[in-house]
CSV table of C-alpha atoms and ligand atoms in Angstrom, one decimal:
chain,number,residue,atom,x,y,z
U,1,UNK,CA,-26.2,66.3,-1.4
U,2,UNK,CA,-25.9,63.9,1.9
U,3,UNK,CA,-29.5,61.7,1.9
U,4,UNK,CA,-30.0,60.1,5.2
U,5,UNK,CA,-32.4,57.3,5.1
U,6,UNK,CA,-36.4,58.0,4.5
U,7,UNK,CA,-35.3,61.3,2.5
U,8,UNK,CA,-36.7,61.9,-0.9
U,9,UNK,CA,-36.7,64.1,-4.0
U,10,UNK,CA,-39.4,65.8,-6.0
U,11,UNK,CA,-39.8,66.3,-9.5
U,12,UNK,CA,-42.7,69.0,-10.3
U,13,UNK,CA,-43.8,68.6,-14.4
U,14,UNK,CA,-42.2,65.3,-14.1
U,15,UNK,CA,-44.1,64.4,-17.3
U,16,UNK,CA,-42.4,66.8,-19.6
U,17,UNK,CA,-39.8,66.1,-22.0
U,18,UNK,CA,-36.7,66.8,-19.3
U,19,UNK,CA,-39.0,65.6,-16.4
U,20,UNK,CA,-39.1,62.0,-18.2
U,21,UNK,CA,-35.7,61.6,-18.8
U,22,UNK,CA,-34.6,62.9,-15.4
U,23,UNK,CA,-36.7,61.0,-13.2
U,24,UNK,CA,-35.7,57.6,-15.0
U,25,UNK,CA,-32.0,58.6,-14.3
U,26,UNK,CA,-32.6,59.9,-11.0
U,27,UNK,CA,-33.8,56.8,-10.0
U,28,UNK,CA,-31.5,54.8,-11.1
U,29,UNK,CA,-29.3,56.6,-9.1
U,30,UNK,CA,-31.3,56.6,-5.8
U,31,UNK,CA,-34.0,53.6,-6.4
U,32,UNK,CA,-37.0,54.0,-7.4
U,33,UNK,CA,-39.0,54.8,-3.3
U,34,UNK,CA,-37.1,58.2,-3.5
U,35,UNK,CA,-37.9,59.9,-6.2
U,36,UNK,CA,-41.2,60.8,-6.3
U,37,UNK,CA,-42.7,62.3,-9.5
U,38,UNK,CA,-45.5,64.7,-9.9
U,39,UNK,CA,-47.3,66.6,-12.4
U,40,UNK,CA,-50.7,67.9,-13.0
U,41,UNK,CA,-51.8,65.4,-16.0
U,42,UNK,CA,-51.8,62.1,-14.9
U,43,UNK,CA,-48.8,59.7,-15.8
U,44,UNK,CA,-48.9,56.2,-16.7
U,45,UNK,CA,-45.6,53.5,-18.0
U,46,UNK,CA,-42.5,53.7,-15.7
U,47,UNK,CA,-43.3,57.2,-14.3
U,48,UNK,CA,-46.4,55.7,-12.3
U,49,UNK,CA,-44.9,52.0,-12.4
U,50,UNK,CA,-41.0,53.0,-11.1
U,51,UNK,CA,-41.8,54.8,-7.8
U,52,UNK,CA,-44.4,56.8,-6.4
U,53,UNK,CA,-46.1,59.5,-8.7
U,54,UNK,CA,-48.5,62.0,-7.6
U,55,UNK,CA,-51.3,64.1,-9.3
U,56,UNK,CA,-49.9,67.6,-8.2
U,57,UNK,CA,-50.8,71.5,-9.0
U,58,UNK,CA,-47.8,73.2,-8.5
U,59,UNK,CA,-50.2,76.3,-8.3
U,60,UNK,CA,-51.9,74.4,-5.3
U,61,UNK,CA,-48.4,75.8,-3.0
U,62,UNK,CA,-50.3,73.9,0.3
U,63,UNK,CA,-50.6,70.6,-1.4
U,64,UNK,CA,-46.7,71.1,-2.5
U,65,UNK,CA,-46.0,72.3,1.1
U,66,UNK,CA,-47.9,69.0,2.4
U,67,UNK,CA,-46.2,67.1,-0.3
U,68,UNK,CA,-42.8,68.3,0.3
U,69,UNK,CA,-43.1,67.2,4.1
U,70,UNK,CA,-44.7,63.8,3.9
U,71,UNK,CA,-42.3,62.4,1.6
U,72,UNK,CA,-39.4,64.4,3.2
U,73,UNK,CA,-38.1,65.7,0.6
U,74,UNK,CA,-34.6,67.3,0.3
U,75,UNK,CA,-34.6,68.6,-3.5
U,76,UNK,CA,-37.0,69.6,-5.4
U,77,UNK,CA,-36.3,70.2,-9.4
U,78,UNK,CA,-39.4,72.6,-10.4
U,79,UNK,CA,-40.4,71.6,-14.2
U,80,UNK,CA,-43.8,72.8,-15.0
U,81,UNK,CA,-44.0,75.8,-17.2
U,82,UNK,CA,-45.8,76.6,-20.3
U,83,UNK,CA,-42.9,76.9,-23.1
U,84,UNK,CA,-42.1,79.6,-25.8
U,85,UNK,CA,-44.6,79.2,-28.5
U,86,UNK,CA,-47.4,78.1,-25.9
U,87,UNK,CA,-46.7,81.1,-24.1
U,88,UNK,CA,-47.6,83.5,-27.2
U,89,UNK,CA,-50.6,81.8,-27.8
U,90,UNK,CA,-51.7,81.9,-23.9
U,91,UNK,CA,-50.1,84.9,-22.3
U,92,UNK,CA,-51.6,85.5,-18.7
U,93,UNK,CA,-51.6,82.0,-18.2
U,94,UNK,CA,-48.1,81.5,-19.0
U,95,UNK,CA,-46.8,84.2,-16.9
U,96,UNK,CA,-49.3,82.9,-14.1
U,97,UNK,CA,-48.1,79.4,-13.9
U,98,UNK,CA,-44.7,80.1,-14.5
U,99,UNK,CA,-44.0,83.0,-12.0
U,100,UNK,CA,-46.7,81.7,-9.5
U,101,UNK,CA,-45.4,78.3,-9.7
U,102,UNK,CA,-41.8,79.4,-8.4
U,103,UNK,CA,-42.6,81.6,-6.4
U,104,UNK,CA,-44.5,79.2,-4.4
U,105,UNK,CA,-41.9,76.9,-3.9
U,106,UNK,CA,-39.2,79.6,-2.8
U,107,UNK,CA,-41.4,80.6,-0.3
U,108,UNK,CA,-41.8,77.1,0.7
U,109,UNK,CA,-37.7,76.6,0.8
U,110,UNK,CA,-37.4,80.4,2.5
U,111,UNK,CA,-39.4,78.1,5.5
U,112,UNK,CA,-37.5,74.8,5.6
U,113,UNK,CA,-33.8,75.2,5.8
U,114,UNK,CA,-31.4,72.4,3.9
U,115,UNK,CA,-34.1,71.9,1.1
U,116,UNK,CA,-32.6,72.4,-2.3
U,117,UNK,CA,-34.3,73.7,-5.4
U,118,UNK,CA,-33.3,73.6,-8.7
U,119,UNK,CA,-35.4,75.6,-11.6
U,120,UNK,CA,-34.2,75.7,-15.0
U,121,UNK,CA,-34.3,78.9,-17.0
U,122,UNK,CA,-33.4,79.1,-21.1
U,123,UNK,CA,-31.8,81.1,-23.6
U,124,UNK,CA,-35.1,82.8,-24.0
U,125,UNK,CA,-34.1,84.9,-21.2
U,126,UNK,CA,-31.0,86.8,-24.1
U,127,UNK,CA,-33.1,89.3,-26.3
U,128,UNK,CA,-32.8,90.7,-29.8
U,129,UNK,CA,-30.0,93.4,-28.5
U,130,UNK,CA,-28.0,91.0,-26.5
U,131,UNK,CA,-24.7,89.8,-28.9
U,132,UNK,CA,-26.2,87.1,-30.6
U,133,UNK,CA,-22.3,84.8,-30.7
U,134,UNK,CA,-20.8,83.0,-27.9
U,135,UNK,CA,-23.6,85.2,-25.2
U,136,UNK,CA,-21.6,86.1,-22.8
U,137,UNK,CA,-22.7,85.3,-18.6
U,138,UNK,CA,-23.4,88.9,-17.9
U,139,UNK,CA,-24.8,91.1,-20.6
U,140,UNK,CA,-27.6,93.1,-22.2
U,141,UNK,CA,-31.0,90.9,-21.2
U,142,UNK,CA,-33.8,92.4,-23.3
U,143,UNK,CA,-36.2,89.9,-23.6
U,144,UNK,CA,-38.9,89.8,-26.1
U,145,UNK,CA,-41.1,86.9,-25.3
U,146,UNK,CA,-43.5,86.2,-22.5
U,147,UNK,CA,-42.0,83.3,-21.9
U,148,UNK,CA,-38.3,85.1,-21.6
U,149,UNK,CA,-39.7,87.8,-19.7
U,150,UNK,CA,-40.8,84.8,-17.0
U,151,UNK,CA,-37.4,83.6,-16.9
U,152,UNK,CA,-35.7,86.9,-16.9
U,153,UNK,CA,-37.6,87.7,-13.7
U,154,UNK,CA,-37.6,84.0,-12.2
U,155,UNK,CA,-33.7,84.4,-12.4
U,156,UNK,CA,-33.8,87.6,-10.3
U,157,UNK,CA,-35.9,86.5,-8.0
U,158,UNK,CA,-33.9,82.9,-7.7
U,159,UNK,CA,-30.8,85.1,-6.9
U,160,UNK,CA,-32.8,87.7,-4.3
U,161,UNK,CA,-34.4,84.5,-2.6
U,162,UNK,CA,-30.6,83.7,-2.3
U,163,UNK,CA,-29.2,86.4,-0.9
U,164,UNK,CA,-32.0,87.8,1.4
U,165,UNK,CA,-33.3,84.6,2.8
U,166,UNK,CA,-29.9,82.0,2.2
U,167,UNK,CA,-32.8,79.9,0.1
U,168,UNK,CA,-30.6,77.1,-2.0
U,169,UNK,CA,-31.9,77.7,-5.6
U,170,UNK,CA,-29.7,76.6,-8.5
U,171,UNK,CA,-30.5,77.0,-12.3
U,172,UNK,CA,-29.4,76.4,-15.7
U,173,UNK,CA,-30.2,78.5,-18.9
U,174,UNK,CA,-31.0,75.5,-20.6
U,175,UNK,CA,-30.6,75.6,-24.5
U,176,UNK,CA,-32.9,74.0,-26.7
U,177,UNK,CA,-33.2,70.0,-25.9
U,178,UNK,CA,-33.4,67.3,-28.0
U,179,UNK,CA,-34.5,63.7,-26.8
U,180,UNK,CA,-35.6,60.5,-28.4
U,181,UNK,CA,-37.5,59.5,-24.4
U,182,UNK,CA,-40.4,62.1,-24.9
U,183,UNK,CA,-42.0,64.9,-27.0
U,184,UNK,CA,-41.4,68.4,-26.3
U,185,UNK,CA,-43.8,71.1,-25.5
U,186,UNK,CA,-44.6,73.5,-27.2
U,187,UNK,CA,-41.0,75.5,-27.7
U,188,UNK,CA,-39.3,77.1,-30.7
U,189,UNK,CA,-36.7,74.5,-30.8
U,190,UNK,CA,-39.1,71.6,-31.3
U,191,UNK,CA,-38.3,71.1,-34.5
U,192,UNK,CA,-34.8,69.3,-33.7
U,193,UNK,CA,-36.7,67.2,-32.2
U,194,UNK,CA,-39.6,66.4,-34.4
U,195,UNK,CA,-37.2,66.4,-37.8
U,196,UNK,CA,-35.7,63.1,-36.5
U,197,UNK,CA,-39.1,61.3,-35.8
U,198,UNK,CA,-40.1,62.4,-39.4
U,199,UNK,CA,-36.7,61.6,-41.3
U,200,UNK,CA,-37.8,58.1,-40.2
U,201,UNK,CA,-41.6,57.9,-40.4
U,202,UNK,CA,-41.7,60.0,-43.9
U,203,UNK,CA,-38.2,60.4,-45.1
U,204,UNK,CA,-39.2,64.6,-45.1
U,205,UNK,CA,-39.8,67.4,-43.1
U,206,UNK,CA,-41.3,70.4,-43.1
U,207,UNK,CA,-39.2,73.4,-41.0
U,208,UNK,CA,-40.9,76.1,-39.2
U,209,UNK,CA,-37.9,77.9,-39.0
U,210,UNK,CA,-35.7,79.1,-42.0
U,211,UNK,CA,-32.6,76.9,-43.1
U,212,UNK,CA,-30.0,79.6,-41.7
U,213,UNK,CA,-31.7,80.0,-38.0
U,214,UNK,CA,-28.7,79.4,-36.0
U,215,UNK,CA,-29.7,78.1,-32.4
U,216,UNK,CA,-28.0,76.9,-29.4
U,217,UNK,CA,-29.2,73.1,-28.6
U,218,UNK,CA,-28.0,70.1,-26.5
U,219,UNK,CA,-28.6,66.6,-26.3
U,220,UNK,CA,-30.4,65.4,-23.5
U,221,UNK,CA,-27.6,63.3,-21.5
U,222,UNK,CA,-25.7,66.4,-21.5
U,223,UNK,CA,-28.5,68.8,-20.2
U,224,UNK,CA,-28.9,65.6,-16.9
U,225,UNK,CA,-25.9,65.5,-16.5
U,226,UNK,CA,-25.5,69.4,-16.1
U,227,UNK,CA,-28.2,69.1,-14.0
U,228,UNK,CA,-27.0,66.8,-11.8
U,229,UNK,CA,-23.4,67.4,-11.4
U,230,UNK,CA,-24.9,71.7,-10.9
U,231,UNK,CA,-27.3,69.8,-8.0
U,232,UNK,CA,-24.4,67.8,-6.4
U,233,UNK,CA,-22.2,70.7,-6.4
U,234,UNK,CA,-20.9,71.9,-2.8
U,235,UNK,CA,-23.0,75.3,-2.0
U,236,UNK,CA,-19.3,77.6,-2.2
U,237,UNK,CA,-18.9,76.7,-5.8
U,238,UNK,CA,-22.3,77.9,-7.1
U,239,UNK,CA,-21.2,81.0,-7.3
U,240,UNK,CA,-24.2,82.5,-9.9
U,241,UNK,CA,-27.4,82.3,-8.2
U,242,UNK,CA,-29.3,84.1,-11.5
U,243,UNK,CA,-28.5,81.2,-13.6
U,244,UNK,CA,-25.5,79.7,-15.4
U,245,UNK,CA,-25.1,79.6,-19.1
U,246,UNK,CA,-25.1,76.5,-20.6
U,247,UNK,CA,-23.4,75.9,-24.0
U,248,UNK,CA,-24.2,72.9,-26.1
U,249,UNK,CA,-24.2,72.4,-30.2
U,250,UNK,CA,-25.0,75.4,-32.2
U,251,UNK,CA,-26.8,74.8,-35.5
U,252,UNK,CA,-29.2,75.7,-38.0
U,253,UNK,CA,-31.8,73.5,-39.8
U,254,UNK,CA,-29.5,73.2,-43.2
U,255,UNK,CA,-26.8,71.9,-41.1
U,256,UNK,CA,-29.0,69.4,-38.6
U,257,UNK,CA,-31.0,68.3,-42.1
U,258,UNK,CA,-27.2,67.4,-43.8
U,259,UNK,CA,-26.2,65.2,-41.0
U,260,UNK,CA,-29.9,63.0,-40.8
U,261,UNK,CA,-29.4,62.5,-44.7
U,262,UNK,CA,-25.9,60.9,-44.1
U,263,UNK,CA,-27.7,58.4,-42.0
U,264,UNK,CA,-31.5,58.2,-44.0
U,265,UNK,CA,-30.7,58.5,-47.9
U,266,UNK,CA,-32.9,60.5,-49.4
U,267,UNK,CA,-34.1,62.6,-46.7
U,268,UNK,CA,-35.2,65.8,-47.7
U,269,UNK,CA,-36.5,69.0,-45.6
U,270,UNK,CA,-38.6,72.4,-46.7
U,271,UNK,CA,-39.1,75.7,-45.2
U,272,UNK,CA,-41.8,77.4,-44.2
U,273,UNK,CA,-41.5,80.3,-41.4
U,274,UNK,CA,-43.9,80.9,-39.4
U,275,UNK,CA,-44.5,82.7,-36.1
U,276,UNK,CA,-41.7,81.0,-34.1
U,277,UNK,CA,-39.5,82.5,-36.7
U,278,UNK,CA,-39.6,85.7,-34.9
U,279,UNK,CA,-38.6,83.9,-31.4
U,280,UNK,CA,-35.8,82.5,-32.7
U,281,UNK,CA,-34.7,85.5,-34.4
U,282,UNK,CA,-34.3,87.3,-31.2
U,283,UNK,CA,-32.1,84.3,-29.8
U,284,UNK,CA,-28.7,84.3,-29.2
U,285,UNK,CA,-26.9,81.9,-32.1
U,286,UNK,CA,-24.4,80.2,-29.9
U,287,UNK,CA,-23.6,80.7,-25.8
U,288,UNK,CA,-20.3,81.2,-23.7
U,289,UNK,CA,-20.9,78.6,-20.8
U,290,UNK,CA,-17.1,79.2,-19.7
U,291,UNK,CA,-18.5,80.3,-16.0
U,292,UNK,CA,-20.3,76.7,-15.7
U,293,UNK,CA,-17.1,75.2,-16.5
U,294,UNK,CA,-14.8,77.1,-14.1
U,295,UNK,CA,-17.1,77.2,-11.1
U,296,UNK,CA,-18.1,73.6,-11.3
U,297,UNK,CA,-16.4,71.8,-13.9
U,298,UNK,CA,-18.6,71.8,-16.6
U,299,UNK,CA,-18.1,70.0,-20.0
U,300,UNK,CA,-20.5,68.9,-23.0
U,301,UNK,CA,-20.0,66.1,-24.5
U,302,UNK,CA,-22.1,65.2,-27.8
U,303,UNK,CA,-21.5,67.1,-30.9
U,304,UNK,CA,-24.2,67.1,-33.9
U,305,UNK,CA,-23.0,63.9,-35.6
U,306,UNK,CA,-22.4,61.6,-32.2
U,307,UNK,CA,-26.0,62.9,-30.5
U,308,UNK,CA,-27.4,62.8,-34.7
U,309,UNK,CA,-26.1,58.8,-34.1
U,310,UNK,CA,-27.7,58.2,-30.9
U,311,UNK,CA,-31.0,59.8,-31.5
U,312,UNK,CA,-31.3,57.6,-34.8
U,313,UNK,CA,-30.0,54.2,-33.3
U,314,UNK,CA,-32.9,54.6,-30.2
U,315,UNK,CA,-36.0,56.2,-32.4
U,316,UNK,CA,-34.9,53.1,-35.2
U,317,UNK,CA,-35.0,50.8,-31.8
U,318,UNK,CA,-38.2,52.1,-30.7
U,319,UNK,CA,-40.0,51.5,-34.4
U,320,UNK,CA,-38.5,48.3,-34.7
U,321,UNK,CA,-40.3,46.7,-31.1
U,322,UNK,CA,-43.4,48.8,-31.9
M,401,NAD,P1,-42.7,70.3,-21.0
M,401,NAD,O1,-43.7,71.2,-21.5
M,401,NAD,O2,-42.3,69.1,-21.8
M,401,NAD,O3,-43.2,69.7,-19.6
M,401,NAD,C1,-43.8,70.5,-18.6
M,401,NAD,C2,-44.7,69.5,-17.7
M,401,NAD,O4,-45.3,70.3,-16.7
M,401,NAD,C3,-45.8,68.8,-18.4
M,401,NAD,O5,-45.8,67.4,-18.2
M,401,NAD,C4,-47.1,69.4,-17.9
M,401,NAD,O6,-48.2,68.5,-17.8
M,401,NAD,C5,-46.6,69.9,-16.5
M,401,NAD,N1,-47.4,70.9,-15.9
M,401,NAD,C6,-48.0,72.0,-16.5
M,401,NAD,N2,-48.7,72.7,-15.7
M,401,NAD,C7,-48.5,72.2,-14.5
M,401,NAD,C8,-49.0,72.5,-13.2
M,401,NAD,N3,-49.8,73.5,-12.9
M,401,NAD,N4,-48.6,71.7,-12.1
M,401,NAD,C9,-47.8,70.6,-12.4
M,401,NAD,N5,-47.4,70.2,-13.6
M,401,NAD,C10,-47.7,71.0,-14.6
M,401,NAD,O7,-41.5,71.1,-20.5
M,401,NAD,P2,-39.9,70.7,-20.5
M,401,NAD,O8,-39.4,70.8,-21.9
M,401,NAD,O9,-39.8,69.4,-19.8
M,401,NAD,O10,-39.3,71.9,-19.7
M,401,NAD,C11,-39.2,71.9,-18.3
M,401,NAD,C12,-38.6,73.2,-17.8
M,401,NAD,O11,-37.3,73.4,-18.5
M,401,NAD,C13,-39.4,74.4,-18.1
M,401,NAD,O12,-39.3,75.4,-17.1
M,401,NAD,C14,-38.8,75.0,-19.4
M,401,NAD,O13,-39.0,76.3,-19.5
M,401,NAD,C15,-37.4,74.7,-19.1
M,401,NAD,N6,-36.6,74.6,-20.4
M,401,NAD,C16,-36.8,73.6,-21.3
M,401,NAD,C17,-36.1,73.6,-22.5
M,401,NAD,C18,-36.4,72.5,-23.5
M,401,NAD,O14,-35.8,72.6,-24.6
M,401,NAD,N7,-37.1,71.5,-23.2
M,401,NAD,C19,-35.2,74.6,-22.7
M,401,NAD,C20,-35.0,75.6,-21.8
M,401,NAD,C21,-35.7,75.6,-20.6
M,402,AKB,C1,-38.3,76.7,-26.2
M,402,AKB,O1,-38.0,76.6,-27.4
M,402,AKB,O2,-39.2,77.4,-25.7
M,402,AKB,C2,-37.4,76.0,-25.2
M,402,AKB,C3,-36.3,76.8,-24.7
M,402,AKB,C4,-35.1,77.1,-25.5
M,402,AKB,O3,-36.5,77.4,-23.6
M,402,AKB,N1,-36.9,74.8,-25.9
C-alpha cells in the first residue's frame, strides 16, 4: 500500500507473540516513526525504545478512533484477543474483547475510506465435523470452542463489512505459530513453542497433548511474511474476504520431539493430556492453503527440520548472551 509522507501504521496487541515479531520487521521496513505499537499492558525493550508505543484499550473504540487520526494511520493489524485455552477458562470475556474489539475498528474503517485492516483468524475456526486432512477453503465450519466461535463470526462479519460498506479487511486463518522472539499466550499449540525452550533449559518435557495429536503449525517468518505480502496485495486479488487458509507444517508431538533430539542428545518428552486435548481434537490435522497461493502467490517456506534449526541456533544464542 502507497505511504505518502507523515502516514503511519498501527499494531493493536503489539505485545503478543505475532505482535513482537511483526512490529520489529515492520519497522525495519518503514523506520521506526511509522509504526506505532499499542497494547493495553505496557511494553518496555525495543517495542517502547524502536518507535512510538502507546498504552491502548482496543475496547476504548474513541481512544482508537483518536489514535488512528493523530498518527494518520493507513493500516491497522488488530492483535489483541484472548487465545484458545484462555478463552475456556474466561468465556464472556473472551467473546467480549474479541468480538467487541473488531467490531470497533470496522466501524472505525466503515468511516475513513483508504484505511486498511488486517485481523487474523485460526484454524480454530474448522470444528470436529469439518474433514480433518488437507481442510479445504470452503467447508463444514462447526466450531466447538469459544474462541473458534469468535473467529467463525469475526470472519463473517470481516466479509459483510466488505461487501456492504467496501471496508478493506484482510485475514489469515493463522495455524499454530512457533517463535523463538516471544512467548505465546495462552493457545493449544503452545507447546511447540515451550518444548524448544525446555529441550534446552532441562533436556525434557512434559506434553499436554498426546504424541499422535496431529496439528497444523508454521514458523514465524512464514506467518510475517503471509502477512505482509496478503497486506501488500492489490485490492482485485484478495478475492476471500472471510479469511484465507493458511498451510504450514503439520505434525504431532512424537514427530516435533524426534527432530529436537537429533539436535539435543538425550532429549526426552512425556505425555500427559489435559483439557487442551479436547481443542486440538476437534482441529483439522493439516490445511489446503491452495487459494492463498493462487490468488496472491502464496508459498511456505520452512519445513520441521529447517525452522527445528533456526529455533535452536537463536534460543542457544539467546542463553549464551544471557
Ligand atoms: P498474544 O496473546 O500473544 O497477544 C495478544 C496481545 O494483546 C497481548 O500483548 C495482550 O496484552 C494484548 N491485549 C489483550 N487485551 C487487549 C486490549 N483490550 N487492548 C489492547 N491490547 C490487548 O496473541 P498472539 O499469539 O500474538 O495472537 C494475535 C492474534 O493472532 C490473535 O487474534 C490470535 O487469535 C491470532 N492467532 C494467533 C495464533 C498463534 O499461534 N499465535 C494462531 C492463530 C491466530
Ligand atoms: C491457539 O492455539 O489458540 C492458537 C491458534 C491456533 O489459534 N495458536
Amino acid at each position: 500500500m502507497d505511504m505518502s509522507k507523515g502516514d503511519s501504521i498501527l499494531v493493536l496487541g503489539a505485545g503478543g507473540q505475532i505482535g513482537t515479531d511483526l512490529v520489529h520487521t515492520l519497522r525495519e521496513m518503514h523506520g521506526g516513526s511509522r509504526v506505532v505499537a499499542a497494547d493495553l499492558k505496557p511494553q518496555s525493550g525495543s517495542l517502547s525504545d524502536g518507535g512510538p508505543f502507546l498504552q491502548l484499550d482496543v475496547l476504548d473504540a474513541q481512544s482508537v478512533a483518536d489514535c488512528i487520526r493523530t498518527h494518520k494511520v493507513k493500516e491497522v493489524y488488530l492483535l489483541a484477543a484472548l487465545l484458545s485455552a484462555t478463552a475456556e477458562q474466561k468465556m464472556k470475556s473472551a467473546w467480549r474483547l474479541n468480538m467487541e474489539g473488531l467490531f470497533n475498528l470496522l466501524d472505525i474503517a466503515k468511516e475513513l475510506p483508504g484505511l486498511r485492516l488486517f485481523w487474523p483468524s485460526s484454524i480454530a475456526v474448522f470444528g470436529p465435523t469439518t474433514p480433518r486432512d488437507l481442510t479445504p477453503q470452503f467447508t463444514v465450519m462447526e466450531p466447538s470452542t469459544v474462541y473458534g466461535i469468535s473467529k467463525q463470526a469475526g470472519e463473517r462479519w470481516c466479509e459483510y463489512y466488505h461487501h456492504k460498506f467496501g471496508v478493506d479487511v484482510r485475514s489469515l486463518r493463522y495455524p499454530g505459530l512457533i517463535s523463538y522472539k516471544a512467548q505465546p499466550g495462552g493457545g493449544t499449540t503452545d507447546y511447540a513453542v515451550d518444548i524448544y525452550h525446555q529441550a534446552l533449559d532441562k533436556g525434557e518435557y512434559t506434553c499436554f497433548l498426546r504424541e499422535d495429536t496431529a496439528l497444523p503449525m508454521m514458523y514465524m517468518p512464514d506467518a510475517i511474511r503471509a502477512t505482509l505480502e496478503l497486506m501488500a496485495a492489490p485490492p482485485e486479488r484478495v478475492k476471500i474476504r472471510s479469511s484465507y487458509n493458511l498451510a504450514g507444517i503439520s505434525f504431532t508431538p512424537a514427530q516435533i520431539a524426534a527432530q529436537i533430539a537429533q539436535h539435543v542428545p538425550g532429549f526426552s518428552i512425556r505425555y500427559a493430556p489435559d483439557y487442551r486435548q479436547e481443542i486440538a481434537d476437534s482441529w483439522p490435522n493439516s490445511i489446503d492453503d491452495s487459494r492463498a497461493s493462487e490468488d496472491w502467490g502464496w508459498s511456505c517456506r520452512y519445513n520441521l527440520e529447517s525452522m527445528t534449526t533456526d529455533m535452536l541456533k537463536h534460543l542457544k544464542a539467546e542463553r549464551q548472551l544471557a
